[in-house]
mmCIF file with all atom_site columns, C-alpha atoms in Angstrom:
data_model
loop_
_atom_site.group_PDB
_atom_site.id
_atom_site.type_symbol
_atom_site.label_atom_id
_atom_site.label_alt_id
_atom_site.label_comp_id
_atom_site.label_asym_id
_atom_site.label_entity_id
_atom_site.label_seq_id
_atom_site.pdbx_PDB_ins_code
_atom_site.Cartn_x
_atom_site.Cartn_y
_atom_site.Cartn_z
_atom_site.occupancy
_atom_site.B_iso_or_equiv
_atom_site.pdbx_formal_charge
_atom_site.auth_seq_id
_atom_site.auth_comp_id
_atom_site.auth_asym_id
_atom_site.auth_atom_id
_atom_site.pdbx_PDB_model_num
ATOM 1   C CA . MET X 1 1   ? 28.805 67.825 -12.263 1.00 95.00 ? 507 MET X CA 1
ATOM 2   C CA . ARG X 1 2   ? 28.586 67.570 -8.334  1.00 96.00 ? 508 ARG X CA 1
ATOM 3   C CA . ALA X 1 3   ? 30.139 63.942 -8.691  1.00 94.00 ? 509 ALA X CA 1
ATOM 4   C CA . TRP X 1 4   ? 32.901 65.115 -11.046 1.00 95.00 ? 510 TRP X CA 1
ATOM 5   C CA . ARG X 1 5   ? 33.871 67.967 -8.819  1.00 97.00 ? 511 ARG X CA 1
ATOM 6   C CA . ALA X 1 6   ? 33.682 65.773 -5.747  1.00 96.00 ? 512 ALA X CA 1
ATOM 7   C CA . PHE X 1 7   ? 35.987 63.486 -7.610  1.00 95.00 ? 513 PHE X CA 1
ATOM 8   C CA . VAL X 1 8   ? 38.430 65.969 -8.802  1.00 96.00 ? 514 VAL X CA 1
ATOM 9   C CA . GLU X 1 9   ? 38.647 67.950 -5.502  1.00 97.00 ? 515 GLU X CA 1
ATOM 10  C CA . THR X 1 10  ? 38.759 64.949 -3.226  1.00 97.00 ? 516 THR X CA 1
ATOM 11  C CA . SER X 1 11  ? 41.246 62.944 -5.269  1.00 96.00 ? 517 SER X CA 1
ATOM 12  C CA . GLU X 1 12  ? 43.610 66.047 -5.345  1.00 97.00 ? 518 GLU X CA 1
ATOM 13  C CA . ALA X 1 13  ? 43.275 66.354 -1.506  1.00 97.00 ? 519 ALA X CA 1
ATOM 14  C CA . VAL X 1 14  ? 44.131 62.713 -1.047  1.00 97.00 ? 520 VAL X CA 1
ATOM 15  C CA . LYS X 1 15  ? 47.088 63.034 -3.346  1.00 95.00 ? 521 LYS X CA 1
ATOM 16  C CA . GLN X 1 16  ? 48.326 66.053 -1.680  1.00 97.00 ? 522 GLN X CA 1
ATOM 17  C CA . GLU X 1 17  ? 48.071 64.480 1.842   1.00 97.00 ? 523 GLU X CA 1
ATOM 18  C CA . ILE X 1 18  ? 49.703 61.220 0.670   1.00 97.00 ? 524 ILE X CA 1
ATOM 19  C CA . GLU X 1 19  ? 52.430 63.167 -0.878  1.00 96.00 ? 525 GLU X CA 1
ATOM 20  C CA . ARG X 1 20  ? 53.183 65.296 2.218   1.00 97.00 ? 526 ARG X CA 1
ATOM 21  C CA . ARG X 1 21  ? 53.238 62.137 4.362   1.00 97.00 ? 527 ARG X CA 1
ATOM 22  C CA . MET X 1 22  ? 55.731 60.298 2.043   1.00 97.00 ? 528 MET X CA 1
ATOM 23  C CA . GLN X 1 23  ? 57.906 63.262 1.800   1.00 96.00 ? 529 GLN X CA 1
ATOM 24  C CA . ARG X 1 24  ? 58.017 63.639 5.539   1.00 97.00 ? 530 ARG X CA 1
ATOM 25  C CA . GLU X 1 25  ? 58.424 60.079 6.376   1.00 95.00 ? 531 GLU X CA 1
ATOM 26  C CA . SER X 1 26  ? 60.872 58.922 3.734   1.00 95.00 ? 532 SER X CA 1
ATOM 27  C CA . GLY X 1 27  ? 62.000 61.868 1.651   1.00 95.00 ? 533 GLY X CA 1
ATOM 28  C CA . LEU X 1 28  ? 60.574 60.479 -1.450  1.00 97.00 ? 534 LEU X CA 1
ATOM 29  C CA . SER X 1 29  ? 57.967 61.923 -3.727  1.00 95.00 ? 535 SER X CA 1
ATOM 30  C CA . THR X 1 30  ? 55.005 60.023 -4.963  1.00 94.00 ? 536 THR X CA 1
ATOM 31  C CA . GLY X 1 31  ? 56.793 60.380 -8.430  1.00 95.00 ? 537 GLY X CA 1
ATOM 32  C CA . ASP X 1 32  ? 59.964 58.552 -7.000  1.00 97.00 ? 538 ASP X CA 1
ATOM 33  C CA . TYR X 1 33  ? 57.648 56.096 -5.546  1.00 97.00 ? 539 TYR X CA 1
ATOM 34  C CA . ALA X 1 34  ? 55.839 55.437 -8.924  1.00 96.00 ? 540 ALA X CA 1
ATOM 35  C CA . VAL X 1 35  ? 59.162 55.016 -10.739 1.00 97.00 ? 541 VAL X CA 1
ATOM 36  C CA . MET X 1 36  ? 60.601 52.605 -7.879  1.00 97.00 ? 542 MET X CA 1
ATOM 37  C CA . VAL X 1 37  ? 57.448 50.495 -7.894  1.00 96.00 ? 543 VAL X CA 1
ATOM 38  C CA . ALA X 1 38  ? 57.622 49.862 -11.619 1.00 96.00 ? 544 ALA X CA 1
ATOM 39  C CA . LEU X 1 39  ? 61.388 49.137 -11.507 1.00 97.00 ? 545 LEU X CA 1
ATOM 40  C CA . SER X 1 40  ? 61.078 46.967 -8.550  1.00 96.00 ? 546 SER X CA 1
ATOM 41  C CA . GLU X 1 41  ? 58.401 44.844 -10.308 1.00 95.00 ? 547 GLU X CA 1
ATOM 42  C CA . HIS X 1 42  ? 60.623 43.989 -13.291 1.00 93.00 ? 548 HIS X CA 1
ATOM 43  C CA . GLN X 1 43  ? 63.472 41.515 -13.951 1.00 89.00 ? 549 GLN X CA 1
ATOM 44  C CA . ASP X 1 44  ? 66.823 42.879 -12.528 1.00 93.00 ? 550 ASP X CA 1
ATOM 45  C CA . ARG X 1 45  ? 64.892 46.050 -11.285 1.00 96.00 ? 551 ARG X CA 1
ATOM 46  C CA . THR X 1 46  ? 65.592 47.396 -14.851 1.00 94.00 ? 552 THR X CA 1
ATOM 47  C CA . LEU X 1 47  ? 63.322 48.916 -17.559 1.00 94.00 ? 553 LEU X CA 1
ATOM 48  C CA . ARG X 1 48  ? 63.927 50.809 -20.749 1.00 92.00 ? 554 ARG X CA 1
ATOM 49  C CA . SER X 1 49  ? 63.094 54.422 -20.253 1.00 92.00 ? 555 SER X CA 1
ATOM 50  C CA . SER X 1 50  ? 60.386 54.311 -22.950 1.00 91.00 ? 556 SER X CA 1
ATOM 51  C CA . GLY X 1 51  ? 58.724 51.326 -21.221 1.00 93.00 ? 557 GLY X CA 1
ATOM 52  C CA . LEU X 1 52  ? 59.014 52.982 -17.724 1.00 95.00 ? 558 LEU X CA 1
ATOM 53  C CA . ALA X 1 53  ? 57.335 56.103 -19.157 1.00 94.00 ? 559 ALA X CA 1
ATOM 54  C CA . ASP X 1 54  ? 54.549 54.259 -20.654 1.00 92.00 ? 560 ASP X CA 1
ATOM 55  C CA . LEU X 1 55  ? 54.030 52.114 -17.458 1.00 93.00 ? 561 LEU X CA 1
ATOM 56  C CA . ILE X 1 56  ? 53.567 55.163 -15.213 1.00 95.00 ? 562 ILE X CA 1
ATOM 57  C CA . GLY X 1 57  ? 51.840 57.242 -17.702 1.00 91.00 ? 563 GLY X CA 1
ATOM 58  C CA . TRP X 1 58  ? 54.416 60.112 -18.006 1.00 94.00 ? 564 TRP X CA 1
ATOM 59  C CA . GLU X 1 59  ? 55.603 62.100 -20.965 1.00 93.00 ? 565 GLU X CA 1
ATOM 60  C CA . ARG X 1 60  ? 59.230 61.099 -21.881 1.00 90.00 ? 566 ARG X CA 1
ATOM 61  C CA . SER X 1 61  ? 60.595 64.663 -21.211 1.00 91.00 ? 567 SER X CA 1
ATOM 62  C CA . ARG X 1 62  ? 59.106 64.773 -17.647 1.00 93.00 ? 568 ARG X CA 1
ATOM 63  C CA . LEU X 1 63  ? 60.404 61.207 -16.966 1.00 95.00 ? 569 LEU X CA 1
ATOM 64  C CA . SER X 1 64  ? 63.797 62.229 -18.179 1.00 93.00 ? 570 SER X CA 1
ATOM 65  C CA . HIS X 1 65  ? 64.020 65.262 -15.842 1.00 95.00 ? 571 HIS X CA 1
ATOM 66  C CA . HIS X 1 66  ? 62.688 63.281 -12.890 1.00 97.00 ? 572 HIS X CA 1
ATOM 67  C CA . LEU X 1 67  ? 65.117 60.399 -13.432 1.00 96.00 ? 573 LEU X CA 1
ATOM 68  C CA . GLY X 1 68  ? 68.057 62.941 -13.544 1.00 96.00 ? 574 GLY X CA 1
ATOM 69  C CA . ARG X 1 69  ? 67.115 64.055 -10.084 1.00 96.00 ? 575 ARG X CA 1
ATOM 70  C CA . MET X 1 70  ? 66.684 60.502 -8.804  1.00 97.00 ? 576 MET X CA 1
ATOM 71  C CA . GLU X 1 71  ? 70.101 59.583 -10.388 1.00 97.00 ? 577 GLU X CA 1
ATOM 72  C CA . ARG X 1 72  ? 71.869 62.433 -8.593  1.00 97.00 ? 578 ARG X CA 1
ATOM 73  C CA . ARG X 1 73  ? 70.380 61.102 -5.329  1.00 97.00 ? 579 ARG X CA 1
ATOM 74  C CA . GLY X 1 74  ? 71.751 57.471 -6.131  1.00 97.00 ? 580 GLY X CA 1
ATOM 75  C CA . LEU X 1 75  ? 68.279 56.027 -6.405  1.00 98.00 ? 581 LEU X CA 1
ATOM 76  C CA . ILE X 1 76  ? 68.474 54.980 -9.972  1.00 98.00 ? 582 ILE X CA 1
ATOM 77  C CA . ARG X 1 77  ? 71.196 54.519 -12.758 1.00 97.00 ? 583 ARG X CA 1
ATOM 78  C CA . ARG X 1 78  ? 70.936 55.007 -16.364 1.00 94.00 ? 584 ARG X CA 1
ATOM 79  C CA . ARG X 1 79  ? 72.877 52.883 -18.623 1.00 90.00 ? 585 ARG X CA 1
ATOM 80  C CA . THR X 1 80  ? 72.941 52.379 -22.659 1.00 86.00 ? 586 THR X CA 1
ATOM 81  C CA . THR X 1 81  ? 70.865 49.636 -23.891 1.00 75.00 ? 587 THR X CA 1
ATOM 82  C CA . PRO X 1 82  ? 72.981 46.914 -25.243 1.00 70.00 ? 588 PRO X CA 1
ATOM 83  C CA . GLY X 1 83  ? 72.610 46.882 -29.079 1.00 72.00 ? 589 GLY X CA 1
ATOM 84  C CA . ASP X 1 84  ? 70.707 50.057 -29.111 1.00 69.00 ? 590 ASP X CA 1
ATOM 85  C CA . SER X 1 85  ? 72.618 53.494 -28.723 1.00 67.00 ? 591 SER X CA 1
ATOM 86  C CA . ARG X 1 86  ? 69.429 55.466 -28.784 1.00 71.00 ? 592 ARG X CA 1
ATOM 87  C CA . GLY X 1 87  ? 67.773 53.830 -25.826 1.00 74.00 ? 593 GLY X CA 1
ATOM 88  C CA . ALA X 1 88  ? 68.593 53.764 -22.111 1.00 87.00 ? 594 ALA X CA 1
ATOM 89  C CA . GLU X 1 89  ? 67.821 51.264 -19.527 1.00 93.00 ? 595 GLU X CA 1
ATOM 90  C CA . ILE X 1 90  ? 66.874 52.493 -16.062 1.00 95.00 ? 596 ILE X CA 1
ATOM 91  C CA . LEU X 1 91  ? 68.106 50.420 -12.966 1.00 97.00 ? 597 LEU X CA 1
ATOM 92  C CA . LEU X 1 92  ? 67.001 50.720 -9.458  1.00 97.00 ? 598 LEU X CA 1
ATOM 93  C CA . THR X 1 93  ? 70.106 50.886 -7.498  1.00 97.00 ? 599 THR X CA 1
ATOM 94  C CA . ASP X 1 94  ? 70.578 48.861 -4.249  1.00 97.00 ? 600 ASP X CA 1
ATOM 95  C CA . ALA X 1 95  ? 70.257 52.159 -2.273  1.00 97.00 ? 601 ALA X CA 1
ATOM 96  C CA . GLY X 1 96  ? 67.142 52.914 -4.132  1.00 97.00 ? 602 GLY X CA 1
ATOM 97  C CA . ALA X 1 97  ? 65.586 49.434 -3.442  1.00 97.00 ? 603 ALA X CA 1
ATOM 98  C CA . ASP X 1 98  ? 66.455 49.739 0.258   1.00 97.00 ? 604 ASP X CA 1
ATOM 99  C CA . LEU X 1 99  ? 64.762 53.197 0.433   1.00 97.00 ? 605 LEU X CA 1
ATOM 100 C CA . PHE X 1 100 ? 61.860 51.809 -1.565  1.00 97.00 ? 606 PHE X CA 1
ATOM 101 C CA . ARG X 1 101 ? 61.492 48.881 0.853   1.00 96.00 ? 607 ARG X CA 1
ATOM 102 C CA . LYS X 1 102 ? 61.652 51.253 3.965   1.00 96.00 ? 608 LYS X CA 1
ATOM 103 C CA . ALA X 1 103 ? 58.964 53.644 2.510   1.00 97.00 ? 609 ALA X CA 1
ATOM 104 C CA . SER X 1 104 ? 56.544 51.037 1.455   1.00 96.00 ? 610 SER X CA 1
ATOM 105 C CA . ALA X 1 105 ? 55.041 50.001 4.864   1.00 96.00 ? 611 ALA X CA 1
ATOM 106 C CA . PRO X 1 106 ? 54.532 53.740 6.002   1.00 96.00 ? 612 PRO X CA 1
ATOM 107 C CA . HIS X 1 107 ? 53.220 54.403 2.601   1.00 96.00 ? 613 HIS X CA 1
ATOM 108 C CA . LEU X 1 108 ? 50.565 51.610 2.657   1.00 96.00 ? 614 LEU X CA 1
ATOM 109 C CA . ARG X 1 109 ? 49.602 52.580 6.121   1.00 97.00 ? 615 ARG X CA 1
ATOM 110 C CA . ASP X 1 110 ? 49.085 56.088 4.972   1.00 97.00 ? 616 ASP X CA 1
ATOM 111 C CA . VAL X 1 111 ? 46.976 54.981 2.068   1.00 96.00 ? 617 VAL X CA 1
ATOM 112 C CA . HIS X 1 112 ? 44.813 52.950 4.437   1.00 97.00 ? 618 HIS X CA 1
ATOM 113 C CA . ASP X 1 113 ? 44.600 55.755 7.097   1.00 97.00 ? 619 ASP X CA 1
ATOM 114 C CA . VAL X 1 114 ? 43.730 58.495 4.415   1.00 97.00 ? 620 VAL X CA 1
ATOM 115 C CA . PHE X 1 115 ? 41.486 56.613 2.006   1.00 96.00 ? 621 PHE X CA 1
ATOM 116 C CA . VAL X 1 116 ? 40.570 53.110 3.242   1.00 96.00 ? 622 VAL X CA 1
ATOM 117 C CA . THR X 1 117 ? 39.283 53.963 6.661   1.00 97.00 ? 623 THR X CA 1
ATOM 118 C CA . ALA X 1 118 ? 37.329 56.911 5.497   1.00 96.00 ? 624 ALA X CA 1
ATOM 119 C CA . ILE X 1 119 ? 34.699 54.801 3.715   1.00 96.00 ? 625 ILE X CA 1
ATOM 120 C CA . THR X 1 120 ? 32.874 51.569 4.452   1.00 97.00 ? 626 THR X CA 1
ATOM 121 C CA . THR X 1 121 ? 33.835 48.301 2.653   1.00 96.00 ? 627 THR X CA 1
ATOM 122 C CA . GLU X 1 122 ? 30.897 48.497 0.327   1.00 97.00 ? 628 GLU X CA 1
ATOM 123 C CA . GLN X 1 123 ? 31.693 52.140 -0.568  1.00 97.00 ? 629 GLN X CA 1
ATOM 124 C CA . LEU X 1 124 ? 35.351 50.944 -1.303  1.00 97.00 ? 630 LEU X CA 1
ATOM 125 C CA . MET X 1 125 ? 34.047 48.227 -3.526  1.00 97.00 ? 631 MET X CA 1
ATOM 126 C CA . ALA X 1 126 ? 31.847 50.690 -5.435  1.00 97.00 ? 632 ALA X CA 1
ATOM 127 C CA . VAL X 1 127 ? 34.761 53.010 -5.803  1.00 96.00 ? 633 VAL X CA 1
ATOM 128 C CA . GLU X 1 128 ? 36.818 50.216 -7.419  1.00 97.00 ? 634 GLU X CA 1
ATOM 129 C CA . ARG X 1 129 ? 34.085 49.241 -9.772  1.00 97.00 ? 635 ARG X CA 1
ATOM 130 C CA . ALA X 1 130 ? 33.500 52.910 -10.858 1.00 96.00 ? 636 ALA X CA 1
ATOM 131 C CA . MET X 1 131 ? 37.302 53.468 -11.577 1.00 96.00 ? 637 MET X CA 1
ATOM 132 C CA . ARG X 1 132 ? 37.559 50.327 -13.316 1.00 97.00 ? 638 ARG X CA 1
ATOM 133 C CA . ALA X 1 133 ? 34.486 51.261 -15.470 1.00 97.00 ? 639 ALA X CA 1
ATOM 134 C CA . VAL X 1 134 ? 35.996 54.661 -16.259 1.00 95.00 ? 640 VAL X CA 1
ATOM 135 C CA . ARG X 1 135 ? 39.410 53.078 -17.072 1.00 92.00 ? 641 ARG X CA 1
ATOM 136 C CA . ALA X 1 136 ? 37.786 50.525 -19.356 1.00 95.00 ? 642 ALA X CA 1
ATOM 137 C CA . HIS X 1 137 ? 35.879 53.307 -21.015 1.00 96.00 ? 643 HIS X CA 1
ATOM 138 C CA . LEU X 1 138 ? 39.093 55.328 -21.549 1.00 91.00 ? 644 LEU X CA 1
ATOM 139 C CA . ASP X 1 139 ? 40.878 52.096 -22.849 1.00 90.00 ? 645 ASP X CA 1
ATOM 140 C CA . GLU X 1 140 ? 38.067 51.463 -25.426 1.00 92.00 ? 646 GLU X CA 1
ATOM 141 C CA . HIS X 1 141 ? 37.870 55.154 -26.477 1.00 90.00 ? 647 HIS X CA 1
ATOM 142 C CA . PRO X 1 142 ? 41.287 56.431 -26.630 1.00 83.00 ? 648 PRO X CA 1
ATOM 143 C CA . SER X 1 143 ? 41.608 60.333 -27.339 1.00 79.00 ? 649 SER X CA 1
ATOM 144 C CA . ALA X 1 144 ? 42.527 61.326 -30.900 1.00 60.00 ? 650 ALA X CA 1
ATOM 145 C CA . GLY X 1 145 ? 45.262 63.600 -29.740 1.00 56.00 ? 651 GLY X CA 1
#
């Protein structure tokens, strides 16, 4: 239980610090950044909304509300999927891509500052191995719900 509590409490503190820094430096939330990463890594900076939700691990309703806020800020655009009136494609706009590029270097610096420099190389490798093991376990034993 001590390891579990240390993981939960520390990961939350790290996430909050990274979120504060990102908001201060670029005006983006970590949710905005997750959406932008996924879109930037795909052809034409476009994904179907269902695929985007799966990639970032969000419920579709949460993603829809978040995309609405991003669209009002001009970071993404939604358009109907050709040949499928039920689906929508999400496109990272030029303005969104530009802000994403500008936010990436400070974000990576902050991750390094907050997380990487706090532990040794050996500890970092152990954290990676442990998280990969947990993820593999989850992938092998998905929840029934």
